[in-house]
Amino acid sequence: LLKLDPADTEDLLRELLSRKPINHLEIAITNDQYRRVLMLSSNTIRYDEQCTILMGLADITKLKQAEAVLQQYATTDEMTGLLNKRSGLLLLNNIFINARESEEDFCVCFIDIDGLKLVNDTYGHEEGDFFIRTVAQVIRSNIKINDSVFRYGGDEIVILLLGCDSKKAKLLFERIQNKLDRISERLKKPYRLQFSYGIASYHDYSVENGEELLAIADREMYKDKQL
């Protein structure tokens, strides 16, 4: 996708004048009022014994907007706004591959929301949905911009913390739980907004892929839940 600032305009003109065919080049034209995406194709022909550039432009702005919406639905959990499981697992394995090449540490953190079934059964699923969304929002607001979080299942959330070890991850979870406690107290909820968690650091385990590290974090979470 080519954004037409002055430098890009010069590059495009040089490409057109080179007489090479251009097929389906996407061009973004932006200013303070609007953004348009155009598709450009061109070819050089002989017309009236002269070399002529034949160029076609199509406005595909609405198509690109529709693609963006579909992409969001395909990758995002509707209730929480977090990444969905499929997108999260793809990201996890990409992070694992990068860590294996760079030797940089990262943590996979598996979270299980405590008491969600009891909240659903006692206070209704709308309250249970509030519980999930609140935990997700507090997590997302407390991780770094290059960290990621995705919804793994109904009451399960996974956090991927880059450049982080187990000690730092535990401090993060203490901060998240403290914030949830303050929210619960402020809203006078008849239940505690709490969760169990497990942490698996890349440097602490010898595994072959990201999902093996996730399985370790899952087992550690169950240990925490039994305390």
mmCIF file of N, CA and C in Angstrom, residues 144-199:
data_model
loop_
_atom_site.group_PDB
_atom_site.id
_atom_site.type_symbol
_atom_site.label_atom_id
_atom_site.label_comp_id
_atom_site.label_asym_id
_atom_site.label_seq_id
_atom_site.Cartn_x
_atom_site.Cartn_y
_atom_site.Cartn_z
ATOM 1 N N LYS A 144 2.301 -3.842 29.020
ATOM 2 C CA LYS A 144 3.015 -2.924 28.137
ATOM 3 C C LYS A 144 2.448 -2.991 26.723
ATOM 4 N N ILE A 145 2.763 -1.965 25.946
ATOM 5 C CA ILE A 145 2.190 -1.857 24.603
ATOM 6 C C ILE A 145 2.623 -3.003 23.701
ATOM 7 N N ASN A 146 3.809 -3.588 23.941
ATOM 8 C CA ASN A 146 4.273 -4.684 23.093
ATOM 9 C C ASN A 146 3.895 -6.060 23.640
ATOM 10 N N ASP A 147 3.189 -6.102 24.786
ATOM 11 C CA ASP A 147 2.653 -7.355 25.304
ATOM 12 C C ASP A 147 1.311 -7.649 24.640
ATOM 13 N N SER A 148 0.826 -8.875 24.799
ATOM 14 C CA SER A 148 -0.427 -9.273 24.165
ATOM 15 C C SER A 148 -1.269 -10.082 25.143
ATOM 16 N N VAL A 149 -2.576 -10.074 24.907
ATOM 17 C CA VAL A 149 -3.491 -10.843 25.745
ATOM 18 C C VAL A 149 -4.608 -11.381 24.861
ATOM 19 N N PHE A 150 -4.971 -12.645 25.076
ATOM 20 C CA PHE A 150 -6.074 -13.211 24.297
ATOM 21 C C PHE A 150 -6.957 -14.094 25.175
ATOM 22 N N ARG A 151 -8.209 -14.207 24.742
ATOM 23 C CA ARG A 151 -9.168 -15.043 25.468
ATOM 24 C C ARG A 151 -9.042 -16.474 24.963
ATOM 25 N N TYR A 152 -8.695 -17.371 25.867
ATOM 26 C CA TYR A 152 -8.448 -18.764 25.504
ATOM 27 C C TYR A 152 -9.728 -19.584 25.545
ATOM 28 N N GLY A 153 -10.593 -19.275 26.510
ATOM 29 C CA GLY A 153 -11.854 -20.005 26.661
ATOM 30 C C GLY A 153 -12.835 -19.166 27.443
ATOM 31 N N GLY A 154 -13.905 -19.782 27.942
ATOM 32 C CA GLY A 154 -14.947 -19.038 28.629
ATOM 33 C C GLY A 154 -14.439 -18.197 29.778
ATOM 34 N N ASP A 155 -13.683 -18.800 30.688
ATOM 35 C CA ASP A 155 -13.160 -18.067 31.843
ATOM 36 C C ASP A 155 -11.638 -18.066 31.868
ATOM 37 N N GLU A 156 -11.018 -18.303 30.706
ATOM 38 C CA GLU A 156 -9.559 -18.427 30.629
ATOM 39 C C GLU A 156 -8.967 -17.352 29.715
ATOM 40 N N ILE A 157 -7.915 -16.719 30.198
ATOM 41 C CA ILE A 157 -7.239 -15.653 29.473
ATOM 42 C C ILE A 157 -5.738 -15.938 29.494
ATOM 43 N N VAL A 158 -5.063 -15.647 28.399
ATOM 44 C CA VAL A 158 -3.624 -15.857 28.305
ATOM 45 C C VAL A 158 -2.948 -14.516 28.030
ATOM 46 N N ILE A 159 -1.861 -14.256 28.764
ATOM 47 C CA ILE A 159 -1.078 -13.039 28.568
ATOM 48 C C ILE A 159 0.317 -13.434 28.104
ATOM 49 N N LEU A 160 0.845 -12.711 27.124
ATOM 50 C CA LEU A 160 2.199 -12.928 26.616
ATOM 51 C C LEU A 160 3.020 -11.696 26.948
ATOM 52 N N LEU A 161 3.977 -11.837 27.860
ATOM 53 C CA LEU A 161 4.774 -10.721 28.352
ATOM 54 C C LEU A 161 6.175 -10.796 27.768
ATOM 55 N N LEU A 162 6.528 -9.843 26.919
ATOM 56 C CA LEU A 162 7.821 -9.850 26.243
ATOM 57 C C LEU A 162 8.899 -9.218 27.122
ATOM 58 N N GLY A 163 10.118 -9.792 27.046
ATOM 59 C CA GLY A 163 11.222 -9.267 27.837
ATOM 60 C C GLY A 163 10.955 -9.314 29.320
ATOM 61 N N CYS A 164 10.266 -10.342 29.745
ATOM 62 C CA CYS A 164 9.807 -10.433 31.143
ATOM 63 C C CYS A 164 10.179 -11.790 31.710
ATOM 64 N N ASP A 165 10.557 -11.813 33.013
ATOM 65 C CA ASP A 165 10.804 -13.080 33.692
ATOM 66 C C ASP A 165 9.680 -13.342 34.696
ATOM 67 N N SER A 166 9.749 -14.482 35.367
ATOM 68 C CA SER A 166 8.677 -14.892 36.273
ATOM 69 C C SER A 166 8.496 -13.921 37.432
ATOM 70 N N LYS A 167 9.588 -13.394 37.948
ATOM 71 C CA LYS A 167 9.504 -12.471 39.087
ATOM 72 C C LYS A 167 8.737 -11.208 38.719
ATOM 73 N N LYS A 168 9.043 -10.645 37.568
ATOM 74 C CA LYS A 168 8.332 -9.438 37.130
ATOM 75 C C LYS A 168 6.865 -9.744 36.844
ATOM 76 N N ALA A 169 6.599 -10.927 36.295
ATOM 77 C CA ALA A 169 5.219 -11.306 35.995
ATOM 78 C C ALA A 169 4.392 -11.409 37.274
ATOM 79 N N LYS A 170 4.967 -11.961 38.336
ATOM 80 C CA LYS A 170 4.243 -12.076 39.604
ATOM 81 C C LYS A 170 3.903 -10.704 40.171
ATOM 82 N N LEU A 171 4.811 -9.763 40.039
ATOM 83 C CA LEU A 171 4.535 -8.398 40.505
ATOM 84 C C LEU A 171 3.385 -7.782 39.714
ATOM 85 N N LEU A 172 3.335 -8.067 38.407
ATOM 86 C CA LEU A 172 2.244 -7.574 37.578
ATOM 87 C C LEU A 172 0.908 -8.114 38.066
ATOM 88 N N PHE A 173 0.854 -9.404 38.389
ATOM 89 C CA PHE A 173 -0.407 -9.999 38.818
ATOM 90 C C PHE A 173 -0.846 -9.478 40.182
ATOM 91 N N GLU A 174 0.101 -9.172 41.038
ATOM 92 C CA GLU A 174 -0.259 -8.554 42.314
ATOM 93 C C GLU A 174 -0.914 -7.192 42.079
ATOM 94 N N ARG A 175 -0.361 -6.430 41.147
ATOM 95 C CA ARG A 175 -0.922 -5.113 40.833
ATOM 96 C C ARG A 175 -2.323 -5.242 40.215
ATOM 97 N N ILE A 176 -2.491 -6.210 39.318
ATOM 98 C CA ILE A 176 -3.796 -6.415 38.696
ATOM 99 C C ILE A 176 -4.835 -6.813 39.738
ATOM 100 N N GLN A 177 -4.481 -7.739 40.650
ATOM 101 C CA GLN A 177 -5.435 -8.174 41.670
ATOM 102 C C GLN A 177 -5.803 -7.028 42.605
ATOM 103 N N ASN A 178 -4.835 -6.192 42.950
ATOM 104 C CA ASN A 178 -5.135 -5.037 43.805
ATOM 105 C C ASN A 178 -6.134 -4.099 43.138
ATOM 106 N N LYS A 179 -5.979 -3.891 41.847
ATOM 107 C CA LYS A 179 -6.908 -3.011 41.136
ATOM 108 C C LYS A 179 -8.298 -3.632 41.059
ATOM 109 N N LEU A 180 -8.359 -4.941 40.846
ATOM 110 C CA LEU A 180 -9.661 -5.612 40.830
ATOM 111 C C LEU A 180 -10.339 -5.532 42.193
ATOM 112 N N ASP A 181 -9.565 -5.654 43.257
ATOM 113 C CA ASP A 181 -10.136 -5.539 44.599
ATOM 114 C C ASP A 181 -10.716 -4.150 44.829
ATOM 115 N N ARG A 182 -10.042 -3.127 44.343
ATOM 116 C CA ARG A 182 -10.556 -1.764 44.505
ATOM 117 C C ARG A 182 -11.844 -1.563 43.716
ATOM 118 N N ILE A 183 -11.904 -2.153 42.528
ATOM 119 C CA ILE A 183 -13.132 -2.054 41.728
ATOM 120 C C ILE A 183 -14.279 -2.757 42.430
ATOM 121 N N SER A 184 -14.019 -3.953 42.943
ATOM 122 C CA SER A 184 -15.054 -4.718 43.651
ATOM 123 C C SER A 184 -15.570 -3.959 44.867
ATOM 124 N N GLU A 185 -14.647 -3.336 45.608
ATOM 125 C CA GLU A 185 -15.039 -2.572 46.790
ATOM 126 C C GLU A 185 -15.837 -1.330 46.407
ATOM 127 N N ARG A 186 -15.397 -0.646 45.362
ATOM 128 C CA ARG A 186 -16.081 0.580 44.942
ATOM 129 C C ARG A 186 -17.492 0.291 44.451
ATOM 130 N N LEU A 187 -17.659 -0.819 43.719
ATOM 131 C CA LEU A 187 -18.976 -1.170 43.175
ATOM 132 C C LEU A 187 -19.809 -1.998 44.148
ATOM 133 N N LYS A 188 -19.209 -2.321 45.309
ATOM 134 C CA LYS A 188 -19.894 -3.102 46.348
ATOM 135 C C LYS A 188 -20.423 -4.436 45.789
ATOM 136 N N LYS A 189 -19.578 -5.135 45.079
ATOM 137 C CA LYS A 189 -19.964 -6.425 44.524
ATOM 138 C C LYS A 189 -20.057 -7.476 45.634
ATOM 139 N N PRO A 190 -21.053 -8.383 45.544
ATOM 140 C CA PRO A 190 -21.205 -9.424 46.577
ATOM 141 C C PRO A 190 -20.245 -10.596 46.375
ATOM 142 N N TYR A 191 -19.302 -10.462 45.489
ATOM 143 C CA TYR A 191 -18.301 -11.495 45.231
ATOM 144 C C TYR A 191 -16.975 -10.798 44.946
ATOM 145 N N ARG A 192 -15.892 -11.547 45.042
ATOM 146 C CA ARG A 192 -14.576 -10.962 44.796
ATOM 147 C C ARG A 192 -14.165 -11.162 43.344
ATOM 148 N N LEU A 193 -13.703 -10.091 42.719
ATOM 149 C CA LEU A 193 -13.153 -10.172 41.366
ATOM 150 C C LEU A 193 -11.724 -10.702 41.478
ATOM 151 N N GLN A 194 -11.566 -11.994 41.293
ATOM 152 C CA GLN A 194 -10.251 -12.587 41.487
ATOM 153 C C GLN A 194 -9.997 -13.688 40.462
ATOM 154 N N PHE A 195 -8.761 -14.125 40.380
ATOM 155 C CA PHE A 195 -8.370 -15.134 39.400
ATOM 156 C C PHE A 195 -7.193 -15.930 39.941
ATOM 157 N N SER A 196 -7.005 -17.109 39.363
ATOM 158 C CA SER A 196 -5.802 -17.904 39.601
ATOM 159 C C SER A 196 -4.919 -17.802 38.368
ATOM 160 N N TYR A 197 -3.607 -17.940 38.561
ATOM 161 C CA TYR A 197 -2.731 -17.787 37.413
ATOM 162 C C TYR A 197 -1.522 -18.718 37.510
ATOM 163 N N GLY A 198 -0.971 -19.016 36.342
ATOM 164 C CA GLY A 198 0.261 -19.769 36.250
ATOM 165 C C GLY A 198 1.192 -19.084 35.271
ATOM 166 N N ILE A 199 2.481 -19.139 35.541
ATOM 167 C CA ILE A 199 3.485 -18.456 34.720
ATOM 168 C C ILE A 199 4.506 -19.469 34.230
#
